Tab-separated table of C-alpha atoms and ligand atoms in Angstrom:
chain	number	residue	atom	x	y	z
A	765	MET	CA	-72.143	148.607	265.749
A	766	THR	CA	-72.540	146.929	269.124
A	767	GLY	CA	-70.950	143.563	270.008
A	768	ARG	CA	-74.272	141.671	269.732
A	769	LYS	CA	-74.978	143.196	266.342
A	770	LEU	CA	-71.520	142.311	265.099
A	771	SER	CA	-71.837	138.760	266.338
A	772	ILE	CA	-74.867	138.015	264.150
A	773	LEU	CA	-73.698	140.017	261.138
A	774	PRO	CA	-71.922	136.985	259.594
A	775	GLU	CA	-75.210	135.042	259.801
A	776	ILE	CA	-77.106	137.881	258.122
A	777	LEU	CA	-74.485	137.979	255.369
A	778	ALA	CA	-74.664	134.200	254.920
A	779	TYR	CA	-78.475	133.980	254.767
A	780	PRO	CA	-79.452	133.517	251.087
A	781	ASN	CA	-83.208	134.262	251.069
A	782	TRP	CA	-83.414	138.032	251.527
A	783	ARG	CA	-86.162	139.674	249.532
A	784	HIS	CA	-85.693	143.270	250.669
A	785	ARG	CA	-82.745	145.529	251.203
A	786	VAL	CA	-82.845	146.518	254.841
A	787	HIS	CA	-80.242	149.036	255.934
A	788	LEU	CA	-77.953	147.563	258.568
A	789	GLY	CA	-75.906	150.727	259.094
A	790	ASN	CA	-72.529	151.775	257.690
A	791	GLY	CA	-73.771	151.451	254.099
A	792	LEU	CA	-74.429	147.727	254.491
A	793	TYR	CA	-77.773	146.153	253.481
A	794	THR	CA	-79.387	142.751	253.575
A	795	MET	CA	-78.812	141.218	250.152
A	796	GLY	CA	-82.359	141.572	248.858
A	797	TYR	CA	-83.350	142.792	245.434
A	798	ASN	CA	-86.239	145.149	246.264
A	799	THR	CA	-84.587	148.491	246.262
A	800	ILE	CA	-86.875	151.479	246.172
A	801	GLU	CA	-85.891	154.083	248.703
A	802	ASN	CA	-88.839	155.120	250.882
A	803	ASP	CA	-91.047	152.436	249.390
A	804	TRP	CA	-93.414	152.713	252.383
A	805	GLU	CA	-94.495	156.116	251.094
A	806	PHE	CA	-94.226	155.111	247.466
A	807	TYR	CA	-96.655	152.236	247.859
A	808	GLY	CA	-99.111	154.306	249.862
A	809	MET	CA	-98.620	152.565	253.200
A	810	PRO	CA	-100.379	154.458	255.997
A	811	GLU	CA	-98.592	157.500	257.406
A	812	GLU	CA	-100.485	157.472	260.677
A	813	VAL	CA	-99.235	154.233	262.215
A	814	LYS	CA	-97.994	155.956	265.364
A	815	GLY	CA	-99.582	154.323	268.383
A	816	LYS	CA	-101.476	151.757	266.261
A	817	SER	CA	-101.226	148.000	266.353
A	818	VAL	CA	-100.236	146.545	262.984
A	819	LEU	CA	-100.526	143.058	261.502
A	820	ASP	CA	-98.266	142.361	258.520
A	821	LEU	CA	-99.599	139.368	256.570
A	822	GLY	CA	-97.158	137.393	254.439
A	823	ALA	CA	-94.422	139.371	256.198
A	824	ASN	CA	-91.568	137.375	254.664
A	825	ASP	CA	-88.255	138.903	255.851
A	826	GLY	CA	-90.204	141.483	257.852
A	827	TYR	CA	-89.390	144.573	255.819
A	828	TYR	CA	-92.807	146.208	256.260
A	829	SER	CA	-93.116	145.022	259.872
A	830	PHE	CA	-89.846	146.689	260.889
A	831	LYS	CA	-90.833	149.808	258.929
A	832	ALA	CA	-94.146	149.982	260.812
A	833	GLU	CA	-92.277	149.679	264.103
A	834	GLU	CA	-89.800	152.366	263.045
A	835	LYS	CA	-92.757	154.627	262.197
A	836	GLY	CA	-94.076	154.349	265.738
A	837	ALA	CA	-96.601	151.477	265.689
A	838	SER	CA	-97.386	150.462	269.274
A	839	GLU	CA	-97.256	146.761	268.474
A	840	VAL	CA	-96.426	144.887	265.282
A	841	THR	CA	-97.130	141.259	264.442
A	842	ALA	CA	-95.382	139.675	261.457
A	843	MET	CA	-97.165	136.622	260.134
A	844	ASP	CA	-96.143	134.222	257.392
A	845	ILE	CA	-96.080	130.499	256.786
A	846	TYR	CA	-92.625	130.338	258.334
A	847	TRP	CA	-91.869	126.708	257.832
A	848	GLY	CA	-90.605	126.278	254.285
A	849	ASP	CA	-87.316	126.832	252.533
A	850	GLY	CA	-88.298	129.908	250.514
A	851	SER	CA	-88.238	128.090	247.196
A	852	THR	CA	-91.856	128.998	246.421
A	853	MET	CA	-94.187	131.668	247.784
A	854	LEU	CA	-96.702	129.000	248.708
A	855	GLY	CA	-94.370	126.484	250.304
A	856	GLY	CA	-93.515	128.845	253.139
A	857	TRP	CA	-90.594	131.042	254.014
A	858	PRO	CA	-87.652	130.435	256.363
A	859	LEU	CA	-87.964	131.942	259.813
A	860	GLU	CA	-84.279	132.673	259.856
A	861	GLY	CA	-84.195	135.993	257.976
A	862	ILE	CA	-86.828	137.838	259.985
A	863	THR	CA	-85.453	136.399	263.249
A	864	LEU	CA	-81.927	137.580	262.468
A	865	LEU	CA	-83.193	141.052	261.608
A	866	LYS	CA	-85.329	141.207	264.725
A	867	THR	CA	-82.248	140.554	266.849
A	868	TYR	CA	-80.055	142.879	264.831
A	869	LEU	CA	-82.552	145.757	264.917
A	870	LYS	CA	-83.383	145.087	268.595
A	871	SER	CA	-86.978	144.971	267.483
A	872	LYS	CA	-90.071	144.034	269.458
A	873	VAL	CA	-91.953	142.759	266.389
A	874	VAL	CA	-93.885	139.605	267.314
A	875	ILE	CA	-93.242	136.828	264.782
A	876	ARG	CA	-96.165	134.432	264.277
A	877	PRO	CA	-95.732	131.428	262.022
A	878	SER	CA	-99.253	130.881	260.690
A	879	SER	CA	-101.279	130.862	257.536
A	880	VAL	CA	-103.478	133.866	256.808
A	881	TYR	CA	-106.386	131.410	256.777
A	882	ASN	CA	-105.882	130.710	260.483
A	883	ILE	CA	-105.364	134.208	261.917
A	884	GLU	CA	-108.578	134.048	263.879
A	885	GLU	CA	-107.011	131.338	266.033
A	886	LEU	CA	-104.772	134.003	267.573
A	887	GLN	CA	-107.868	135.657	269.081
A	888	GLN	CA	-106.437	139.126	268.578
A	889	GLN	CA	-107.360	142.159	266.487
A	890	TRP	CA	-105.174	144.882	265.015
A	891	ASP	CA	-105.873	148.518	264.081
A	892	ILE	CA	-104.095	148.223	260.746
A	893	VAL	CA	-103.692	145.089	258.630
A	894	LEU	CA	-101.143	145.063	255.796
A	895	CYS	CA	-101.548	142.601	252.955
A	896	ASN	CA	-98.714	143.273	250.525
A	897	ASP	CA	-98.318	141.020	247.521
A	898	LEU	CA	-100.076	138.105	249.192
A	899	LEU	CA	-103.635	137.690	247.841
A	900	SER	CA	-102.417	136.866	244.324
A	901	TRP	CA	-100.656	133.785	245.674
A	902	LEU	CA	-103.648	132.385	247.513
A	903	ASP	CA	-106.007	129.787	246.102
A	904	ASP	CA	-108.908	130.729	248.408
A	905	ILE	CA	-109.170	134.517	248.303
A	906	PRO	CA	-112.692	134.789	249.844
A	907	ARG	CA	-111.562	132.732	252.832
A	908	ALA	CA	-108.449	134.884	253.262
A	909	LEU	CA	-110.587	138.054	253.048
A	910	ASP	CA	-112.926	136.680	255.729
A	911	ALA	CA	-109.996	135.963	258.010
A	912	MET	CA	-108.197	139.280	257.551
A	913	SER	CA	-111.410	141.329	257.803
A	914	SER	CA	-112.341	139.668	261.077
A	915	VAL	CA	-109.092	140.752	262.758
A	916	CYS	CA	-109.011	144.281	261.294
A	917	LEU	CA	-110.335	147.049	263.555
A	918	GLU	CA	-109.717	150.094	261.379
A	919	LYS	CA	-107.807	149.884	258.147
A	920	LEU	CA	-106.932	147.120	255.704
A	921	ILE	CA	-104.310	147.839	253.063
A	922	ILE	CA	-104.060	145.519	250.095
A	923	HIS	CA	-101.260	145.973	247.592
A	924	ASP	CA	-101.518	143.595	244.675
A	925	THR	CA	-101.691	143.067	240.945
A	926	PHE	CA	-105.152	143.103	239.337
A	927	SER	CA	-106.585	142.089	236.009
A	928	THR	CA	-107.370	144.819	233.493
A	929	SER	CA	-109.152	142.546	231.069
A	930	GLU	CA	-112.912	143.046	231.340
A	931	ILE	CA	-113.643	139.613	229.940
A	932	ASP	CA	-111.751	137.895	232.739
A	933	ALA	CA	-113.521	135.988	235.497
A	934	ASP	CA	-113.638	137.653	238.941
A	935	ILE	CA	-110.533	135.690	239.825
A	936	GLN	CA	-108.423	134.447	236.967
A	937	VAL	CA	-105.759	131.814	237.475
A	938	ARG	CA	-102.546	132.462	235.569
A	939	LYS	CA	-99.454	130.340	235.298
A	940	ILE	CA	-96.253	132.330	235.101
A	941	GLY	CA	-93.201	130.104	235.087
A	942	ILE	CA	-93.623	127.778	238.062
A	943	ALA	CA	-95.914	130.234	239.853
A	944	THR	CA	-99.699	130.090	239.921
A	945	LEU	CA	-101.101	133.566	240.356
A	946	HIS	CA	-104.668	134.645	241.003
A	947	ARG	CA	-105.611	137.871	239.287
A	948	MET	CA	-108.708	139.582	240.647
A	949	GLN	CA	-110.903	142.111	238.956
A	950	VAL	CA	-110.702	145.210	241.122
A	951	GLU	CA	-114.502	145.609	241.183
A	952	TYR	CA	-114.767	142.090	242.553
A	953	LEU	CA	-112.407	142.882	245.434
A	954	LEU	CA	-114.129	146.214	246.181
A	955	ASN	CA	-117.490	144.420	246.450
A	956	GLU	CA	-116.026	141.725	248.664
A	957	LEU	CA	-114.578	144.410	250.955
A	958	ARG	CA	-117.916	146.276	251.127
A	959	LYS	CA	-119.664	143.012	252.007
A	960	ARG	CA	-117.229	142.640	254.902
A	961	GLY	CA	-118.061	146.052	256.352
A	962	PHE	CA	-115.476	148.367	254.791
A	963	ARG	CA	-117.241	151.600	253.862
A	964	ASN	CA	-114.513	154.017	252.842
A	965	ILE	CA	-112.335	152.481	250.138
A	966	THR	CA	-109.694	154.233	248.060
A	967	VAL	CA	-107.769	152.835	245.125
A	968	LYS	CA	-104.355	154.105	244.069
A	969	GLN	CA	-102.469	152.845	241.057
A	970	VAL	CA	-98.775	152.252	241.540
A	971	PHE	CA	-96.236	150.846	239.138
A	972	SER	CA	-94.853	147.376	239.374
A	973	PHE	CA	-91.358	148.061	238.212
A	974	ARG	CA	-89.601	147.020	241.326
A	975	HIS	CA	-88.659	143.507	240.345
A	976	TYR	CA	-87.544	144.318	236.888
A	977	ALA	CA	-85.913	147.136	234.986
A	978	TRP	CA	-85.604	149.500	237.906
A	979	GLN	CA	-83.428	147.052	239.736
A	980	HIS	CA	-81.079	146.665	236.818
A	981	GLU	CA	-80.128	150.265	237.423
A	982	ASN	CA	-79.217	149.510	241.004
A	983	PHE	CA	-77.196	146.365	240.512
A	984	LEU	CA	-74.180	146.084	238.259
A	985	PRO	CA	-73.813	142.910	236.173
A	986	ALA	CA	-70.866	140.589	236.810
A	987	PHE	CA	-69.241	138.151	234.384
A	988	SER	CA	-66.448	135.595	234.563
A	989	SER	CA	-64.659	133.759	231.771
A	990	VAL	CA	-63.902	130.756	234.027
A	991	SER	CA	-65.770	129.189	236.962
A	992	VAL	CA	-65.354	131.179	240.168
A	993	GLU	CA	-65.397	130.034	243.777
A	994	ILE	CA	-68.603	130.873	245.623
A	995	ARG	CA	-68.484	131.230	249.411
A	996	ASP	CA	-71.265	131.184	251.966
A	997	SER	CA	-69.991	134.311	253.698
A	998	PRO	CA	-67.534	137.161	253.115
A	999	ILE	CA	-66.256	136.704	256.675
A	1000	GLU	CA	-64.197	133.519	256.987
A	1001	GLY	CA	-66.638	131.865	254.586
A	1002	LYS	CA	-66.267	128.356	253.168
A	1003	VAL	CA	-66.208	127.658	249.442
A	1004	ILE	CA	-69.571	125.971	248.748
A	1005	LYS	CA	-69.349	125.570	244.982
A	1006	THR	CA	-67.861	126.916	241.803
A	1007	ALA	CA	-70.061	128.640	239.229
A	1008	GLU	CA	-70.088	130.365	235.876
A	1009	VAL	CA	-71.041	133.997	236.318
A	1010	ASN	CA	-72.860	135.485	233.386
A	1011	ASN	CA	-74.711	138.771	233.735
A	1012	THR	CA	-75.381	138.126	237.430
A	1013	TRP	CA	-76.353	141.087	239.588
A	1014	VAL	CA	-74.007	142.291	242.290
A	1015	LEU	CA	-76.270	142.957	245.279
A	1016	GLN	CA	-73.627	143.956	247.828
A	1017	HIS	CA	-69.973	144.909	248.093
A	1018	LEU	CA	-67.987	144.110	251.204
A	1019	GLY	CA	-64.204	144.435	251.277
A	1020	GLU	CA	-62.701	142.156	248.641
A	1021	PHE	CA	-66.005	140.263	248.186
A	1022	VAL	CA	-69.250	140.860	246.340
A	1023	TYR	CA	-72.585	139.117	246.800
A	1024	LEU	CA	-73.944	137.669	243.541
A	1025	ARG	CA	-77.710	137.271	243.290
A	1026	GLY	CA	-78.773	133.634	243.601
A	1027	LEU	CA	-75.183	132.432	244.038
A	1028	GLY	CA	-73.379	133.747	247.119
A	1029	TRP	CA	-70.142	135.599	247.822
A	1030	ALA	CA	-67.314	135.745	245.291
A	1031	LYS	CA	-63.979	137.518	245.168
A	1032	ARG	CA	-64.268	140.768	243.281
A	1033	SER	CA	-60.883	140.093	241.651
A	1034	ASP	CA	-62.303	136.901	240.031
A	1035	LEU	CA	-65.002	138.894	238.217
A	1036	HIS	CA	-65.474	141.438	235.529
A	1037	ILE	CA	-68.024	143.909	236.890
A	1038	GLN	CA	-69.545	146.112	234.219
A	1039	GLU	CA	-70.635	149.706	234.613
A	1040	ARG	CA	-74.119	150.282	233.247
A	1041	LYS	CA	-74.148	152.775	230.419
A	1042	THR	CA	-77.258	154.490	231.710
A	1043	SER	CA	-76.281	154.493	235.352
A	1044	PHE	CA	-74.782	157.967	235.450
A	1045	TRP	CA	-77.809	159.641	233.884
A	1046	MET	CA	-80.192	157.509	235.866
A	1047	ARG	CA	-78.471	158.581	239.057
A	1048	GLN	CA	-78.700	162.241	238.017
A	1049	LEU	CA	-82.396	161.864	237.127
A	1050	LYS	CA	-83.168	160.068	240.359
A	1051	LYS	CA	-81.702	162.979	242.272
A	1052	CYS	CA	-84.246	165.420	240.906
A	1053	ILE	CA	-87.287	163.378	239.832
A	1054	PRO	CA	-89.577	161.626	242.319
A	1055	ASP	CA	-89.768	157.837	242.203
A	1056	TRP	CA	-93.336	157.791	240.939
A	1057	VAL	CA	-92.414	159.797	237.845
A	1058	MET	CA	-89.443	157.537	237.191
A	1059	ALA	CA	-91.779	154.584	237.570
A	1060	LEU	CA	-93.832	155.715	234.582
A	1061	LYS	CA	-90.822	155.066	232.410
A	1062	TYR	CA	-90.547	151.535	233.712
A	1063	SER	CA	-94.161	150.473	233.982
A	1064	LYS	CA	-94.102	149.088	230.432
A	1065	SER	CA	-91.560	146.520	231.483
A	1066	ASP	CA	-94.051	144.505	233.521
A	1067	LEU	CA	-93.772	140.798	232.829
A	1068	GLU	CA	-97.528	140.413	232.601
A	1069	SER	CA	-99.787	142.133	230.182
A	1070	ASN	CA	-103.430	142.871	231.058
A	1071	SER	CA	-102.609	143.666	234.647
A	1072	LYS	CA	-102.093	146.670	236.884
A	1073	GLU	CA	-100.773	147.147	240.361
A	1074	LEU	CA	-103.002	148.845	242.928
A	1075	VAL	CA	-102.916	149.814	246.557
A	1076	ILE	CA	-106.372	149.560	248.072
A	1077	THR	CA	-107.032	151.194	251.434
A	1078	ALA	CA	-110.240	149.994	253.054
A	1079	ILE	CA	-111.465	151.735	256.198
A	1080	ARG	CA	-114.324	150.542	258.406
B	2289	LIG	C1	-94.608	137.869	247.279
B	2289	LIG	S1	-94.231	137.594	248.976
B	2289	LIG	C2	-94.642	139.167	249.669
B	2289	LIG	C3	-93.817	139.479	250.874
B	2289	LIG	C4	-94.028	140.878	251.480
B	2289	LIG	N1	-95.361	141.031	251.995
B	2289	LIG	C5	-93.714	141.950	250.464
B	2289	LIG	O1	-94.604	142.691	250.062
B	2289	LIG	O2	-92.553	142.071	250.077
B	2289	LIG	C6	-95.585	136.579	249.496
B	2289	LIG	C7	-95.421	136.063	250.920
B	2289	LIG	O3	-96.653	135.455	251.300
B	2289	LIG	C8	-96.370	134.291	252.062
B	2289	LIG	N2	-97.535	133.401	252.047
B	2289	LIG	C9	-97.939	132.567	251.066
B	2289	LIG	N3	-99.058	131.908	251.427
B	2289	LIG	C10	-99.372	132.355	252.675
B	2289	LIG	C11	-100.430	132.046	253.601
B	2289	LIG	N4	-101.359	131.157	253.311
B	2289	LIG	N5	-100.457	132.706	254.783
B	2289	LIG	C12	-99.504	133.627	255.099
B	2289	LIG	N6	-98.479	133.944	254.266
B	2289	LIG	C13	-98.408	133.307	253.074
B	2289	LIG	C14	-95.116	133.731	251.408
B	2289	LIG	O4	-94.426	132.850	252.273
B	2289	LIG	C15	-94.333	135.003	251.093
B	2289	LIG	O5	-93.474	135.379	252.134
């Protein structure tokens, strides 16, 4: 790793709001919890991004933006409401994560703090527009579709969760925990896309296991019988609190420390880290079976019933 990279590594390791696992080299990752290898291909993101301009809406920590750049996009813009603290999907996301990664990866991705509703103000258009896991969170889907269609020259890719209940309204509002989600009927969205000039539309079903059971296989659970010290960083970090650790996922190992999901860094020697009984077989299976077949096994574990996850590719 170069000197500049090393100098911001402690900040990357101290940042608590990672969503994705981005490889930093030498077996080290950002401490996110979305883990599928090659998830660009898995979720049907476009193969032919080489030489194209790409807009990534709701880019969050920039995972898909950096992937698009890596795959040869000529120019990538990452847009999100980068002004909140990351505590809710609608309150905005910190700018810090994507900015740290941009520096670390020596990326040219342009970061634009803005709401999807206001993209037209940028007076720019992009060949490919990515809209991953964003529409469901929005309370004005038609307005968002207007905005994203108007800046899309070629291809709009929408990856989201849709309603499977035929008696539902076109857009159904569901409360799940503290989140308010908007579940569309797929036919409704297809019509809305046709109305906005998209002629060639394909729909691919994918499986929404990534936040749930699949991840359990990737992260070992940690326990402690007494409160343990939690630090903000594994490199000369300060103790920020003490906490009970009960079935908390270990997202990263680094030297004598481990990163505990939602808590921070703790000394490995203070914890009991359990092997998962299925891990060995799961690892063997994963070696020989493609992700999408493995996903079938996990699709039943979705938190929501009456819903399915789709990737919709709409071409002008
Ligand atoms: C579930 S995350 C999806 C992140 C990423 N696209 C992915 O697939 O992993 C939803 C993201 O949408 C962002 N978001 C919510 N409302 C938005 C809006 N009005 N305009 C732009 N982004 C928004 C949130 O800040 C959050 O980063």
